[in-house]
PDB file of C-alpha atoms in Angstrom:
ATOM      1  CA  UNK A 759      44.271  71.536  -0.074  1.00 53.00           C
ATOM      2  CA  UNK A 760      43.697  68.344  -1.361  1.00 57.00           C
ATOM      3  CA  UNK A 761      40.625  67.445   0.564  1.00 77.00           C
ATOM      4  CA  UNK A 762      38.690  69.843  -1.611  1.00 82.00           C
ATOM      5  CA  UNK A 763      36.376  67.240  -3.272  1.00 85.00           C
ATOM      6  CA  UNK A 764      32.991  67.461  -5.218  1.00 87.00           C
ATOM      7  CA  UNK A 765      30.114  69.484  -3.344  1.00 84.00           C
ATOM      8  CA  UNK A 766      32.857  71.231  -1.027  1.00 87.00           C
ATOM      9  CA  UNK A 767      32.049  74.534  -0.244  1.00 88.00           C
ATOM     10  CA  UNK A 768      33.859  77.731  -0.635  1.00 87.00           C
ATOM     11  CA  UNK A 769      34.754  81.440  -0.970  1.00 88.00           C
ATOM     12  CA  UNK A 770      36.231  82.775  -3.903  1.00 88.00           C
ATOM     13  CA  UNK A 771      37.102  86.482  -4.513  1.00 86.00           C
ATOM     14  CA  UNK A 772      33.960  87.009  -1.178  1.00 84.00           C
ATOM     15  CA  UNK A 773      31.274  84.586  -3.020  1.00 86.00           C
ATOM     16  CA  UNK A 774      30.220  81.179  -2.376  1.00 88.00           C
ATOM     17  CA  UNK A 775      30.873  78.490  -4.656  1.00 89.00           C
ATOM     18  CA  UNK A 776      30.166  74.657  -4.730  1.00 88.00           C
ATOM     19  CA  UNK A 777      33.224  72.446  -6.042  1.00 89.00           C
ATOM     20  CA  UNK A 778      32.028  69.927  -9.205  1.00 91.00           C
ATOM     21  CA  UNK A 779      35.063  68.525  -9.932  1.00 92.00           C
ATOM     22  CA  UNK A 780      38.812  68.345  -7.911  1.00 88.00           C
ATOM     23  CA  UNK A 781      42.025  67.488  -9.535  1.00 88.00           C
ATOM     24  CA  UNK A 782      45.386  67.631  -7.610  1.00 86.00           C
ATOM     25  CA  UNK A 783      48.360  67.439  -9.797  1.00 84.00           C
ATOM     26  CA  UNK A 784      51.841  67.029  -8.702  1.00 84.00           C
ATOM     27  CA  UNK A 785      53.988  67.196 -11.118  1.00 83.00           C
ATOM     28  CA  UNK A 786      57.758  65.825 -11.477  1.00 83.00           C
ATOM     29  CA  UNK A 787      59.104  69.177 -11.541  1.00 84.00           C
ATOM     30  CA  UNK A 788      57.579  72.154  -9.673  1.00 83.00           C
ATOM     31  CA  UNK A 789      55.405  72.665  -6.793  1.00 85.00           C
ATOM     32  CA  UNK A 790      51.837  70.722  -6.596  1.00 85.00           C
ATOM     33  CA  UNK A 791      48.608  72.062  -7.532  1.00 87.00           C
ATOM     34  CA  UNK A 792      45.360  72.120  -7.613  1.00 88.00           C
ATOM     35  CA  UNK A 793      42.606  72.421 -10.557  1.00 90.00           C
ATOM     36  CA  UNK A 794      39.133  73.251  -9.261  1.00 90.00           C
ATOM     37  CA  UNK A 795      35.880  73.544 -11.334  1.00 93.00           C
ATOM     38  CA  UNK A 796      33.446  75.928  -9.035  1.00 91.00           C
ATOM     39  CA  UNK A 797      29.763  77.179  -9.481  1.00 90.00           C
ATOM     40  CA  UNK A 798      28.894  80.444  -8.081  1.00 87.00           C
ATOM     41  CA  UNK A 799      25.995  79.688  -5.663  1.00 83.00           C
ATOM     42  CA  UNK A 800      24.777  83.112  -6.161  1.00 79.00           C
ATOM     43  CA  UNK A 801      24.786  83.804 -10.379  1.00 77.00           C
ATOM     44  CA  UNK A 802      25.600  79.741 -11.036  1.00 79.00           C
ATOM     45  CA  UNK A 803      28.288  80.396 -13.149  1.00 86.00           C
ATOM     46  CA  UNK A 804      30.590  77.936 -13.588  1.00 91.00           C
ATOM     47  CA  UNK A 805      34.469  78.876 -13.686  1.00 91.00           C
ATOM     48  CA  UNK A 806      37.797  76.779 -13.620  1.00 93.00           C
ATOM     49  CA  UNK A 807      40.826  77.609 -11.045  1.00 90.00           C
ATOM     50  CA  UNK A 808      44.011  76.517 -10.529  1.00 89.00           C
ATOM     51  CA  UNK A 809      45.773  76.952  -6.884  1.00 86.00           C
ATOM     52  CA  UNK A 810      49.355  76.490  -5.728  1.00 85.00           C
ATOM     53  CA  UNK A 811      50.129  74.468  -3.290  1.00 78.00           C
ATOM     54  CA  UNK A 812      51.431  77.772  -1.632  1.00 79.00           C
ATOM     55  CA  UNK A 813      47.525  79.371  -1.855  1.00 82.00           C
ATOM     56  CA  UNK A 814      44.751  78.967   0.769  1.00 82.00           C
ATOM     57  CA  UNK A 815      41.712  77.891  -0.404  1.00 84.00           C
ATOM     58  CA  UNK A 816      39.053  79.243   2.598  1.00 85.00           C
ATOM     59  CA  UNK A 817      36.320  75.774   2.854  1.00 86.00           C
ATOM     60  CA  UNK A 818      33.177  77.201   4.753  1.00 83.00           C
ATOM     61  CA  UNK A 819      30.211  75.309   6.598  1.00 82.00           C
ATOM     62  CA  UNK A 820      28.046  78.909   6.609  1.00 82.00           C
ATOM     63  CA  UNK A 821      26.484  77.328   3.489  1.00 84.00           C
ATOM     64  CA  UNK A 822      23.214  75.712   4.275  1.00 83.00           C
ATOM     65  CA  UNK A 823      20.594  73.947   1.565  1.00 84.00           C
ATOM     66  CA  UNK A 824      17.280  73.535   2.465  1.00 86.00           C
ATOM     67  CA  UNK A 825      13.658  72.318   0.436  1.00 90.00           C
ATOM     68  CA  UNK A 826      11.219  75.409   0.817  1.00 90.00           C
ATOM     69  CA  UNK A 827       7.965  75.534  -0.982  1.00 92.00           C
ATOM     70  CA  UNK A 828       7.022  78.882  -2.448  1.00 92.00           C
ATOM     71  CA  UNK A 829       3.420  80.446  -1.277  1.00 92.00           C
ATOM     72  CA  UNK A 830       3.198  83.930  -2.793  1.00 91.00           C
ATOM     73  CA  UNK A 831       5.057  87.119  -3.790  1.00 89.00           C
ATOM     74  CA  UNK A 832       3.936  90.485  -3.135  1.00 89.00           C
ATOM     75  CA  UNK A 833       5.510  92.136  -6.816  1.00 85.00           C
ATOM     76  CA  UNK A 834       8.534  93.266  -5.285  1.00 89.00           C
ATOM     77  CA  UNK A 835       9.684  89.949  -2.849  1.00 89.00           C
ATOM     78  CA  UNK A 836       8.972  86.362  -3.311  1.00 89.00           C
ATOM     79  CA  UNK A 837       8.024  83.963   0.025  1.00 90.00           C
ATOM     80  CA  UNK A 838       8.799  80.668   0.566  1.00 90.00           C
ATOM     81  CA  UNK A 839       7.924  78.336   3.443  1.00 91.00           C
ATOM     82  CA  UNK A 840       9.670  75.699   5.475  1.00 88.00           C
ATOM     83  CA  UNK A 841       7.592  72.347   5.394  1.00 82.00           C
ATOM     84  CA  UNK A 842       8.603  71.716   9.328  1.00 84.00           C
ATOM     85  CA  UNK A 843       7.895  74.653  11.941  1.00 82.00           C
ATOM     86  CA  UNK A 844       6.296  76.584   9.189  1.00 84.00           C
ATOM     87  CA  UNK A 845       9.074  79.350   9.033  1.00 86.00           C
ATOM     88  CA  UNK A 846       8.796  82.118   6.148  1.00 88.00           C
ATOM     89  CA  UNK A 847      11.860  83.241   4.136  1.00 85.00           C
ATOM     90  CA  UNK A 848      11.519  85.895   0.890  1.00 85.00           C
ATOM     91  CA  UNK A 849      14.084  86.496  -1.611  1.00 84.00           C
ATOM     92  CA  UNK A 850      14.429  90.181  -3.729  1.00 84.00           C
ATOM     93  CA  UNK A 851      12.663  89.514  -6.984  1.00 85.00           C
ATOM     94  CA  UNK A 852      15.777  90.990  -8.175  1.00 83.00           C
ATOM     95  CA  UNK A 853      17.726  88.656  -7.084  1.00 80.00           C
ATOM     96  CA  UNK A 854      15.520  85.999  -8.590  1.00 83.00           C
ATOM     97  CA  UNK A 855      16.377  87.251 -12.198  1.00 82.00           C
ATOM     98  CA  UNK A 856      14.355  85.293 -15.002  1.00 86.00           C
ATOM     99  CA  UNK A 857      13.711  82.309 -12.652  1.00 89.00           C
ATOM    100  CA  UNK A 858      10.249  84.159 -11.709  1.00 88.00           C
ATOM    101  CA  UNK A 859       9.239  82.844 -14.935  1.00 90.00           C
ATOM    102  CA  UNK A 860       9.126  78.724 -13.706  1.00 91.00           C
ATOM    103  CA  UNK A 861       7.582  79.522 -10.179  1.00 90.00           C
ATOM    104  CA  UNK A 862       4.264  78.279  -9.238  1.00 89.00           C
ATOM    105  CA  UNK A 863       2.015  78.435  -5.969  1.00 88.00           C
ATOM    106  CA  UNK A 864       3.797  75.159  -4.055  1.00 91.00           C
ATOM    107  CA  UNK A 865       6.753  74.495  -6.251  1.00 92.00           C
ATOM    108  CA  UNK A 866       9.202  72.665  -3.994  1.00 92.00           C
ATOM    109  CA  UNK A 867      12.879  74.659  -4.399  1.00 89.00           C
ATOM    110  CA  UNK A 868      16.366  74.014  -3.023  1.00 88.00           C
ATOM    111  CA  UNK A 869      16.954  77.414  -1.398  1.00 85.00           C
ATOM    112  CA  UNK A 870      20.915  78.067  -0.337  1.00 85.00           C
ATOM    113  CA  UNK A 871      21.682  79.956   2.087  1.00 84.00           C
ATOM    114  CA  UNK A 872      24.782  81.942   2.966  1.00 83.00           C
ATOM    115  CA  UNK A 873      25.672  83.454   6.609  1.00 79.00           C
ATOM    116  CA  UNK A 874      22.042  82.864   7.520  1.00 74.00           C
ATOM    117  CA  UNK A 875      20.431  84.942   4.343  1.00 77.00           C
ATOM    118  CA  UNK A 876      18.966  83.496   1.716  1.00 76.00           C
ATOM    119  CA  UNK A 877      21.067  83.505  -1.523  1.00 78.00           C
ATOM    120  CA  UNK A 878      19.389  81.524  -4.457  1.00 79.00           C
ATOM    121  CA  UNK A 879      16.847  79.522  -5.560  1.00 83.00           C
ATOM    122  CA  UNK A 880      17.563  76.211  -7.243  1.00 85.00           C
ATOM    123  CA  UNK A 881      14.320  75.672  -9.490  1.00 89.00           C
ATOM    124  CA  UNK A 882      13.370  71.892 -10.178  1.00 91.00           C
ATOM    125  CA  UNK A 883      15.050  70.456 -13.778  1.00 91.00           C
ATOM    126  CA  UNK A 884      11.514  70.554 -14.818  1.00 93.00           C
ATOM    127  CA  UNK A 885       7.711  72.107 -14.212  1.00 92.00           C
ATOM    128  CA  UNK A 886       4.583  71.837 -15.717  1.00 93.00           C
ATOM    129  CA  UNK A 887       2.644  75.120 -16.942  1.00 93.00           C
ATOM    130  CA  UNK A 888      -0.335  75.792 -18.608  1.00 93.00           C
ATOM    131  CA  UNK A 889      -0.598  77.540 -21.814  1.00 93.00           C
ATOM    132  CA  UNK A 890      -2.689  80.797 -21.235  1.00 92.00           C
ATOM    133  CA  UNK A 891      -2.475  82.515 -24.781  1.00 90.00           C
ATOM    134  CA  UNK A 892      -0.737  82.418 -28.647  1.00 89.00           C
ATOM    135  CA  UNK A 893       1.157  85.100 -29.093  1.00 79.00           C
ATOM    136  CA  UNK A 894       2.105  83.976 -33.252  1.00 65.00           C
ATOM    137  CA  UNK A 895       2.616  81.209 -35.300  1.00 56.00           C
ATOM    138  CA  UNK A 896       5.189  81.240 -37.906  1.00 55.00           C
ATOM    139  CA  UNK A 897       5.746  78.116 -40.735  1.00 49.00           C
ATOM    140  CA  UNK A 898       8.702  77.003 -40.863  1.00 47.00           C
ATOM    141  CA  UNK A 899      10.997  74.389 -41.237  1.00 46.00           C
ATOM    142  CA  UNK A 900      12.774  74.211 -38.060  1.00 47.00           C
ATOM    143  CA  UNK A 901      13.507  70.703 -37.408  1.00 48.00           C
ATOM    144  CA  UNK A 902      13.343  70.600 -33.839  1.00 50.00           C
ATOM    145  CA  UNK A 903       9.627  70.782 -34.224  1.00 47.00           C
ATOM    146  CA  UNK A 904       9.325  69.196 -38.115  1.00 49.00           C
ATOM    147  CA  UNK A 905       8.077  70.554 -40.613  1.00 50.00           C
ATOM    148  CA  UNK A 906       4.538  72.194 -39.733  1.00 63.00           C
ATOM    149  CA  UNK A 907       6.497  75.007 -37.841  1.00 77.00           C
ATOM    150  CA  UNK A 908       6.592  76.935 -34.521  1.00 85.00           C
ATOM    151  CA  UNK A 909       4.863  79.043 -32.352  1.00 89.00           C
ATOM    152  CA  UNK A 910       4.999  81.658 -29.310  1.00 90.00           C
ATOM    153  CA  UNK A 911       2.899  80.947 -26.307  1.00 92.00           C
ATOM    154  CA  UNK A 912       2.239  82.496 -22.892  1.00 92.00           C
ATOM    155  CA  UNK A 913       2.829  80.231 -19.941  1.00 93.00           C
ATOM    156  CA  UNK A 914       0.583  80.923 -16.800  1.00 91.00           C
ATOM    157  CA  UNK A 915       3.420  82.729 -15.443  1.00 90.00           C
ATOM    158  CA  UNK A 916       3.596  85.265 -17.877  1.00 89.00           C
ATOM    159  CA  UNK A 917       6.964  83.743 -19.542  1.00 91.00           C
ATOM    160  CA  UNK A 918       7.033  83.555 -23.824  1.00 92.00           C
ATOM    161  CA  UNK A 919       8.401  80.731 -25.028  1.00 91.00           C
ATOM    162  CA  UNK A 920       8.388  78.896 -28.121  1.00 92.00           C
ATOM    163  CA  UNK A 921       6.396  75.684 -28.706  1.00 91.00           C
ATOM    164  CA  UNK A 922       5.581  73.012 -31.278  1.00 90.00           C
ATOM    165  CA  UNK A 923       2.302  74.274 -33.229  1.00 87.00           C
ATOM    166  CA  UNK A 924       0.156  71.484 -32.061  1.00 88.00           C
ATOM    167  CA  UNK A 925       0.054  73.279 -28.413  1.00 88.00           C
ATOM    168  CA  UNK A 926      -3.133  75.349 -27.631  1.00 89.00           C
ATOM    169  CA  UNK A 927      -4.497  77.343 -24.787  1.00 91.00           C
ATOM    170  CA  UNK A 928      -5.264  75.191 -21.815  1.00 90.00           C
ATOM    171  CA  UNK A 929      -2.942  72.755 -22.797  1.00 91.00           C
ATOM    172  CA  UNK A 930      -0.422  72.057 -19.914  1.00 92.00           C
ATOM    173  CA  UNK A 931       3.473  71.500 -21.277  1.00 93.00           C
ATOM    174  CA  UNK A 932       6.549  70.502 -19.600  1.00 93.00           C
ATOM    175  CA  UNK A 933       9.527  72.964 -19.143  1.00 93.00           C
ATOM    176  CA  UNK A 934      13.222  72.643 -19.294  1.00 92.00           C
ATOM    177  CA  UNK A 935      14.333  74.869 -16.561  1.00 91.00           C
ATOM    178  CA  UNK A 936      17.646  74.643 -17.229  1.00 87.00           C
ATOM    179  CA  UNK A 937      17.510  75.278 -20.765  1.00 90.00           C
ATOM    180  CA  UNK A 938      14.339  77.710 -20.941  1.00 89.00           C
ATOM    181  CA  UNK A 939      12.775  74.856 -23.658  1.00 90.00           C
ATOM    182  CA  UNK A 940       9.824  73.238 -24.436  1.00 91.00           C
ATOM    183  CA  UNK A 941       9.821  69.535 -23.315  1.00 90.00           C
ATOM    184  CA  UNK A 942       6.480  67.846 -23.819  1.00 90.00           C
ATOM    185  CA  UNK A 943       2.675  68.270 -23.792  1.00 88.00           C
ATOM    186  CA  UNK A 944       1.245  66.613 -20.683  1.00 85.00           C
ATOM    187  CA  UNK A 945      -1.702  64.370 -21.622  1.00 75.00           C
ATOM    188  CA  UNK A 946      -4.305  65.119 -19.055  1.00 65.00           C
ATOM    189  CA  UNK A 947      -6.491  61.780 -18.279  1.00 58.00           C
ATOM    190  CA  UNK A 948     -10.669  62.570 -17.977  1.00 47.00           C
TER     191      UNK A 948
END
């Protein structure tokens, strides 16, 4: 029990999880424990635990990470390509959720897999996408952007998100994938 240790791998209530932080208490009175912080590898939520010393705590090794580059996606399932031996793997759009909005043609993902089938996609922190259309422009005095005010833009992707009102179409920006925020306008050198 206490060998769990950050990055371990396990199954919790029939999901994966990854271990991000291990603390095993033994107190002066009582029985030791165990105080886990786990990420679900399949919906990335993050939950704390506490074991006995009594509990079993199943570790797995079925958990594999791999770098695949996405090609294409047919509308309904999204491909991705091993860099060595050229081997294809797709993933459910649905199980994608609102990560379809940050993928490009060639974006290099951490894919996890789970007995063999591909689980989830872990996106870069950041990508670069080019602004394809204003959707409005409101003044205000939001001060994460100062005082000249904010604005709604479509990403090449088809994902809204709001910008600083300086960005224009063409202009290519730096996302926050993490966050879902505006990071930076990319100076492009001609």
């Amino acid at each position: 029990m206490n060998k769990i240790r950050f990055g371990t791998k396990i199954i919790y209530n029939g999901e994966p999880y990854t271990c991000l932080k291990s603390e095993f208490i033994k107190p002066g009175k009582g029985k030791p424990f165990i105080r886990l912080l786990i990420k679900s590898l399949v919906s990335e939520k993050t939950l704390e635990k506490t074991f006995k010393s009594t509990e079993s705590i199943d570790v797995t090794d079925d958990i594999s990470e791999i770098k695949l580059t996405y090609i294409y996606n047919n509308t309904q399932f999204w491909f991705f390509m091993k860099e060595e031996g050229y081997d294809q793997f797709y993933i459910a759009k649905d199980n994608l959720g609102d990560k379809i909005d940050w993928i490009t043609n060639h974006l290099k993902c951490d894919v996890i897999f789970w007995r063999d089938r591909l689980i989830s996609v872990k996106l870069p922190n950041f990508v670069f996408l080019k602004v394809i259309k204003v959707m409005n422009q409101k003044q205000s005095s939001d001060s994460s952007f100062g005082r000249k005010g904010w604005k709604q833009v479509m990403l090449q992707t088809g994902a809204i998100i709001k910008v600083p009102y300086f960005i224009k179409v063409g202009d290519i920006i730096k996302i926050n994938t993490k966050k879902r925020s505006y990071e930076s306008r990319e100076k492009i050198n001609t």
